[in-house]
């Protein structure tokens, strides 16, 4: 990864026509280029950390969204079951009312 970062840095510095990008034993010869390289590395680390944090936040948000969908599905199923139970109660109340009326008719006879 450092090689990729170094090549990006050197490409950027070359595009801006820095005169001396020579290095010895992994250190740039000019102090200003060394400082820029250190800043470039630090910035790249911050970007990588932010990308990782964004990935974690995305995964968390995706998990929460999945949980919401599951809760909505369970709630819809519970509402449908409650409606079915209410219809059954209505049917049973109608039967009880009809039997009550028939029972009163039988008593009156």
Coordinates of N, CA, C and O in Angstrom, one line a residue:
X1 N 0.8 -1.2 0.0 CA 0.0 0.0 0.0 C 0.9 1.3 0.0 O 0.5 2.2 -0.6
X2 N 2.0 1.2 0.7 CA 2.9 2.4 0.8 C 3.4 2.7 -0.6 O 3.6 3.8 -1.0
X3 N 3.7 1.6 -1.4 CA 4.2 1.9 -2.8 C 3.1 2.6 -3.6 O 3.5 3.5 -4.4
X4 N 1.9 2.2 -3.5 CA 0.8 2.9 -4.2 C 0.7 4.3 -3.7 O 0.6 5.2 -4.6
X5 N 0.8 4.5 -2.4 CA 0.7 5.9 -1.9 C 1.9 6.7 -2.4 O 1.7 7.9 -2.8
X6 N 3.0 6.1 -2.3 CA 4.2 6.9 -2.8 C 4.1 7.2 -4.3 O 4.5 8.3 -4.7
X7 N 3.6 6.3 -5.1 CA 3.5 6.6 -6.5 C 2.5 7.7 -6.8 O 2.7 8.5 -7.6
X8 N 1.4 7.7 -6.0 CA 0.4 8.8 -6.1 C 1.0 10.1 -5.7 O 0.8 11.1 -6.4
X9 N 1.8 10.1 -4.6 CA 2.5 11.3 -4.2 C 3.4 11.8 -5.2 O 3.5 13.0 -5.6
X10 N 4.3 10.9 -5.7 CA 5.2 11.3 -6.7 C 4.6 11.8 -8.0 O 5.1 12.8 -8.6
X11 N 3.5 11.2 -8.4 CA 2.8 11.7 -9.6 C 2.2 13.1 -9.3 O 2.3 14.0 -10.2
X12 N 1.7 13.3 -8.2 CA 1.1 14.6 -7.8 C 2.2 15.6 -7.8 O 2.1 16.7 -8.4
X13 N 3.4 15.3 -7.2 CA 4.5 16.2 -7.1 C 5.1 16.5 -8.5 O 5.4 17.7 -8.8
X14 N 5.1 15.5 -9.3 CA 5.6 15.7 -10.7 C 4.7 16.6 -11.5 O 5.2 17.5 -12.3
X15 N 3.4 16.4 -11.3 CA 2.4 17.3 -12.0 C 2.6 18.7 -11.6 O 2.3 19.6 -12.4
X16 N 3.1 19.0 -10.4 CA 3.3 20.3 -9.9 C 4.7 20.8 -10.1 O 5.1 21.8 -9.6
X17 N 5.5 20.0 -10.8 CA 6.8 20.3 -11.2 C 7.8 20.6 -10.0 O 8.6 21.6 -10.1
X18 N 7.7 19.8 -9.0 CA 8.7 19.9 -8.0 C 10.1 19.4 -8.5 O 10.1 18.4 -9.2
X19 N 11.1 20.2 -8.3 CA 12.4 19.9 -9.0 C 13.1 18.6 -8.5 O 13.8 18.0 -9.3
X20 N 13.0 18.2 -7.3 CA 13.8 17.2 -6.7 C 13.0 16.2 -6.0 O 12.6 16.4 -4.8
X21 N 12.8 15.0 -6.6 CA 12.0 13.9 -5.9 C 13.0 12.8 -5.6 O 12.5 11.7 -5.4
X22 N 14.3 13.0 -5.6 CA 15.2 11.9 -5.3 C 15.1 11.5 -3.8 O 14.8 12.3 -3.0
X23 N 15.4 10.3 -3.6 CA 15.4 9.8 -2.2 C 16.5 8.8 -2.0 O 17.0 8.2 -2.9
X24 N 16.8 8.7 -0.7 CA 17.9 7.8 -0.4 C 17.5 7.0 0.9 O 17.1 7.6 1.9
X25 N 17.6 5.7 0.8 CA 17.2 4.8 1.9 C 15.8 5.1 2.4 O 15.5 5.2 3.6
X26 N 14.9 5.4 1.5 CA 13.5 5.6 1.8 C 13.1 7.0 2.2 O 11.9 7.3 2.6
X27 N 14.1 7.9 2.3 CA 13.8 9.3 2.7 C 14.1 10.2 1.5 O 15.1 10.0 0.8
X28 N 13.2 11.1 1.3 CA 13.5 12.1 0.3 C 14.6 13.0 0.7 O 14.8 13.3 1.9
X29 N 15.4 13.5 -0.3 CA 16.6 14.3 0.0 C 16.3 15.7 0.4 O 16.9 16.2 1.3
X30 N 15.2 16.3 -0.1 CA 14.9 17.6 0.2 C 13.9 17.6 1.4 O 12.9 16.8 1.4
X31 N 14.1 18.5 2.3 CA 13.3 18.5 3.6 C 11.9 18.8 3.3 O 11.0 18.2 3.8
X32 N 11.6 19.8 2.4 CA 10.2 20.2 2.1 C 9.5 19.0 1.5 O 8.3 18.8 1.8
X33 N 10.1 18.2 0.6 CA 9.5 17.1 0.0 C 9.2 16.0 1.1 O 8.2 15.4 1.1
X34 N 10.2 15.8 2.1 CA 9.9 14.9 3.2 C 8.7 15.3 4.0 O 7.9 14.5 4.3
X35 N 8.6 16.6 4.3 CA 7.4 17.1 5.1 C 6.1 16.9 4.3 O 5.1 16.5 4.9
X36 N 6.2 17.2 3.0 CA 5.0 17.0 2.2 C 4.6 15.5 2.1 O 3.5 15.1 2.2
X37 N 5.7 14.6 2.0 CA 5.4 13.2 2.0 C 4.8 12.7 3.3 O 3.8 11.9 3.4
X38 N 5.3 13.2 4.5 CA 4.7 12.9 5.8 C 3.3 13.3 5.9 O 2.4 12.6 6.4
X39 N 3.0 14.5 5.4 CA 1.6 15.1 5.4 C 0.7 14.2 4.5 O -0.4 13.9 4.9
X40 N 1.3 13.8 3.4 CA 0.5 13.0 2.4 C 0.2 11.7 3.1 O -1.0 11.2 3.0
X41 N 1.1 11.0 3.7 CA 0.9 9.8 4.4 C -0.2 9.9 5.5 O -1.1 9.1 5.7
X42 N 0.0 11.0 6.3 CA -1.0 11.2 7.4 C -2.4 11.4 6.9 O -3.4 10.9 7.4
X43 N -2.5 12.2 5.8 CA -3.8 12.4 5.2 C -4.4 11.1 4.6 O -5.6 10.9 4.8
X44 N -3.5 10.3 4.0 CA -4.0 9.1 3.5 C -4.5 8.2 4.6 O -5.5 7.5 4.5
X45 N -3.8 8.2 5.8 CA -4.3 7.4 6.9 C -5.6 7.9 7.4 O -6.5 7.1 7.7
X46 N -5.8 9.2 7.4 CA -7.1 9.7 7.9 C -8.2 9.3 6.9 O -9.3 9.0 7.3
X47 N -7.9 9.4 5.6 CA -8.9 9.0 4.6 C -9.3 7.5 4.8 O -10.4 7.2 4.7
X48 N -8.2 6.7 5.0 CA -8.5 5.3 5.1 C -9.4 5.0 6.4 O -10.3 4.2 6.4
X49 N -9.1 5.8 7.5 CA -9.9 5.6 8.7 C -11.3 6.1 8.5 O -12.2 5.4 8.9
X50 N -11.5 7.2 7.8 CA -12.8 7.6 7.5 C -13.6 6.7 6.6 O -14.8 6.4 6.8
X51 N -12.9 6.1 5.6 CA -13.5 5.1 4.7 C -13.9 3.8 5.5 O -15.0 3.3 5.3
X52 N -13.1 3.4 6.5 CA -13.5 2.3 7.3 C -14.7 2.6 8.2 O -15.6 1.8 8.4
X53 N -14.7 3.8 8.8 CA -15.8 4.3 9.6 C -17.1 4.3 8.8 O -18.2 4.0 9.2
X54 N -17.0 4.8 7.6 CA -18.1 4.9 6.7 C -18.7 3.5 6.4 O -19.9 3.3 6.4
X55 N -17.8 2.6 6.1 CA -18.2 1.2 5.9 C -18.9 0.6 7.1 O -19.9 -0.1 7.0
X56 N -18.3 0.8 8.3 CA -19.0 0.4 9.5 C -20.4 1.0 9.7 O -21.3 0.3 10.0
X57 N -20.5 2.3 9.4 CA -21.8 3.0 9.6 C -22.8 2.4 8.5 O -23.9 2.2 8.8
X58 N -22.3 2.2 7.3 CA -23.2 1.6 6.3 C -23.7 0.2 6.7 O -24.9 -0.1 6.5
X59 N -22.7 -0.6 7.2 CA -23.2 -1.9 7.6 C -24.2 -1.9 8.8 O -25.1 -2.6 8.8
X60 N -23.9 -1.0 9.7 CA -24.9 -0.8 10.8 C -26.2 -0.3 10.3 O -27.3 -0.8 10.7
X61 N -26.2 0.7 9.4 CA -27.5 1.2 8.9 C -28.2 0.1 8.1 O -29.4 0.0 8.2
X62 N -27.5 -0.7 7.4 CA -28.1 -1.8 6.6 C -28.8 -2.8 7.6 O -29.9 -3.3 7.3
X63 N -28.0 -3.1 8.6 CA -28.6 -4.0 9.6 C -29.8 -3.5 10.3 O -30.8 -4.2 10.5
X64 N -29.8 -2.2 10.6 CA -31.0 -1.6 11.3 C -32.2 -1.6 10.3 O -33.3 -1.8 10.7
X65 N -31.9 -1.3 9.1 CA -33.0 -1.2 8.1 C -33.6 -2.6 7.9 O -34.8 -2.8 7.8
X66 N -32.7 -3.7 7.9 CA -33.2 -5.0 7.8 C -34.1 -5.3 9.0 O -35.2 -5.9 8.9
X67 N -33.7 -4.9 10.2 CA -34.5 -5.1 11.4 C -35.8 -4.4 11.3 O -36.9 -5.0 11.7
X68 N -35.8 -3.2 10.8 CA -37.1 -2.5 10.7 C -38.0 -3.2 9.7 O -39.2 -3.3 10.0
X69 N -37.5 -3.7 8.6 CA -38.4 -4.5 7.7 C -38.9 -5.7 8.4 O -40.1 -6.1 8.2
X70 N -38.1 -6.4 9.1 CA -38.6 -7.6 9.8 C -39.7 -7.3 10.9 O -40.7 -8.0 11.0
X71 N -39.5 -6.2 11.6 CA -40.5 -5.7 12.6 C -41.7 -5.3 11.9 O -42.8 -5.7 12.3
X72 N -41.6 -4.6 10.7 CA -42.8 -4.3 10.0 C -43.6 -5.5 9.5 O -44.8 -5.6 9.6
X73 N -42.9 -6.5 9.1 CA -43.5 -7.7 8.6 C -44.2 -8.5 9.7 O -45.3 -8.9 9.6
X74 N -43.5 -8.5 10.9 CA -44.2 -9.1 12.1 C -45.4 -8.4 12.5 O -46.4 -8.9 12.9
X75 N -45.3 -7.0 12.5 CA -46.5 -6.2 12.9 C -47.6 -6.4 11.9 O -48.8 -6.5 12.3
X76 N -47.3 -6.5 10.6 CA -48.4 -6.7 9.6 C -49.1 -8.1 9.8 O -50.3 -8.2 9.7
X77 N -48.2 -9.1 10.1 CA -48.8 -10.4 10.4 C -49.7 -10.4 11.7 O -50.7 -11.0 11.7
X78 N -49.2 -9.6 12.7 CA -50.0 -9.5 13.9 C -51.3 -8.8 13.7 O -52.4 -9.2 14.2
X79 N -51.3 -7.8 12.9 CA -52.5 -7.0 12.6 C -53.5 -7.9 11.8 O -54.7 -7.9 12.0
X80 N -53.0 -8.7 10.8 CA -53.8 -9.6 10.1 C -54.4 -10.7 11.0 O -55.6 -11.0 10.9
X81 N -53.6 -11.2 11.9 CA -54.1 -12.2 12.8 C -55.2 -11.6 13.8 O -56.2 -12.2 14.1
X82 N -55.0 -10.3 14.2 CA -56.0 -9.7 15.1 C -57.3 -9.5 14.3 O -58.3 -9.6 14.9
X83 N -57.2 -9.1 13.0 CA -58.4 -8.9 12.2 C -59.1 -10.2 12.0 O -60.3 -10.3 12.1
X84 N -58.4 -11.3 11.8 CA -59.0 -12.6 11.7 C -59.7 -13.0 13.0 O -60.8 -13.6 13.0
X85 N -59.0 -12.7 14.1 CA -59.6 -13.0 15.4 C -60.9 -12.2 15.7 O -61.9 -12.7 16.2
X86 N -60.8 -10.9 15.3 CA -62.0 -10.1 15.4 C -63.1 -10.6 14.6 O -64.3 -10.6 15.0
X87 N -62.9 -11.0 13.4 CA -63.9 -11.6 12.5 C -64.5 -12.8 13.1 O -65.7 -13.1 13.1
X88 N -63.6 -13.7 13.7 CA -64.1 -14.9 14.4 C -65.0 -14.6 15.6 O -66.0 -15.2 15.8
X89 N -64.6 -13.6 16.4 CA -65.4 -13.1 17.5 C -66.7 -12.6 17.1 O -67.8 -12.9 17.7
X90 N -66.8 -11.8 16.0 CA -68.0 -11.3 15.4 C -68.9 -12.5 15.0 O -70.1 -12.5 15.3
X91 N -68.3 -13.5 14.3 CA -69.1 -14.6 13.9 C -69.7 -15.4 15.1 O -70.9 -15.8 15.1
X92 N -68.9 -15.6 16.1 CA -69.3 -16.3 17.3 C -70.4 -15.5 18.0 O -71.4 -16.1 18.6
X93 N -70.2 -14.2 18.1 CA -71.3 -13.3 18.7 C -72.6 -13.4 18.0 O -73.7 -13.5 18.6
X94 N -72.5 -13.5 16.7 CA -73.7 -13.6 15.9 C -74.4 -15.0 16.1 O -75.7 -15.1 16.3
X95 N -73.6 -16.0 16.3 CA -74.2 -17.4 16.6 C -74.8 -17.3 17.9 O -75.9 -17.9 18.2
X96 N -74.1 -16.7 18.9 CA -74.7 -16.7 20.3 C -76.0 -15.9 20.3 O -76.9 -16.3 21.0
X97 N -76.0 -14.8 19.6 CA -77.3 -14.0 19.5 C -78.4 -14.8 18.9 O -79.5 -14.8 19.4
X98 N -78.1 -15.5 17.8 CA -79.1 -16.3 17.1 C -79.6 -17.4 18.0 O -80.8 -17.6 18.2
X99 N -78.7 -18.1 18.7 CA -79.1 -19.1 19.6 C -79.9 -18.6 20.8 O -80.8 -19.2 21.3
X100 N -79.5 -17.4 21.3 CA -80.2 -16.8 22.4 C -81.6 -16.5 22.0 O -82.6 -16.7 22.8
X101 N -81.8 -16.0 20.8 CA -83.2 -15.7 20.3 C -84.0 -17.0 20.1 O -85.1 -17.0 20.5
X102 N -83.3 -18.0 19.6 CA -84.0 -19.3 19.4 C -84.3 -19.9 20.8 O -85.4 -20.5 20.9
X103 N -83.5 -19.7 21.7 CA -83.7 -20.2 23.1 C -84.9 -19.5 23.7 O -85.7 -20.1 24.4
X104 N -85.0 -18.2 23.5 CA -86.1 -17.4 24.1 C -87.4 -17.8 23.4 O -88.5 -18.0 24.1
X105 N -87.4 -18.1 22.1 CA -88.6 -18.6 21.4 C -89.0 -19.9 21.9 O -90.2 -20.2 22.1
X106 N -88.1 -20.8 22.2 CA -88.4 -22.1 22.7 C -89.0 -22.0 24.1 O -89.9 -22.8 24.5
X107 N -88.5 -21.1 24.9 CA -89.0 -21.0 26.3 C -90.4 -20.4 26.2 O -91.3 -20.8 27.0
X108 N -90.7 -19.5 25.3 CA -92.0 -18.9 25.2 C -93.1 -19.9 24.7 O -94.2 -19.7 24.9
X109 N -92.7 -20.9 24.0 CA -93.6 -21.8 23.4 C -94.1 -22.7 24.5 O -94.7 -23.2 25.1

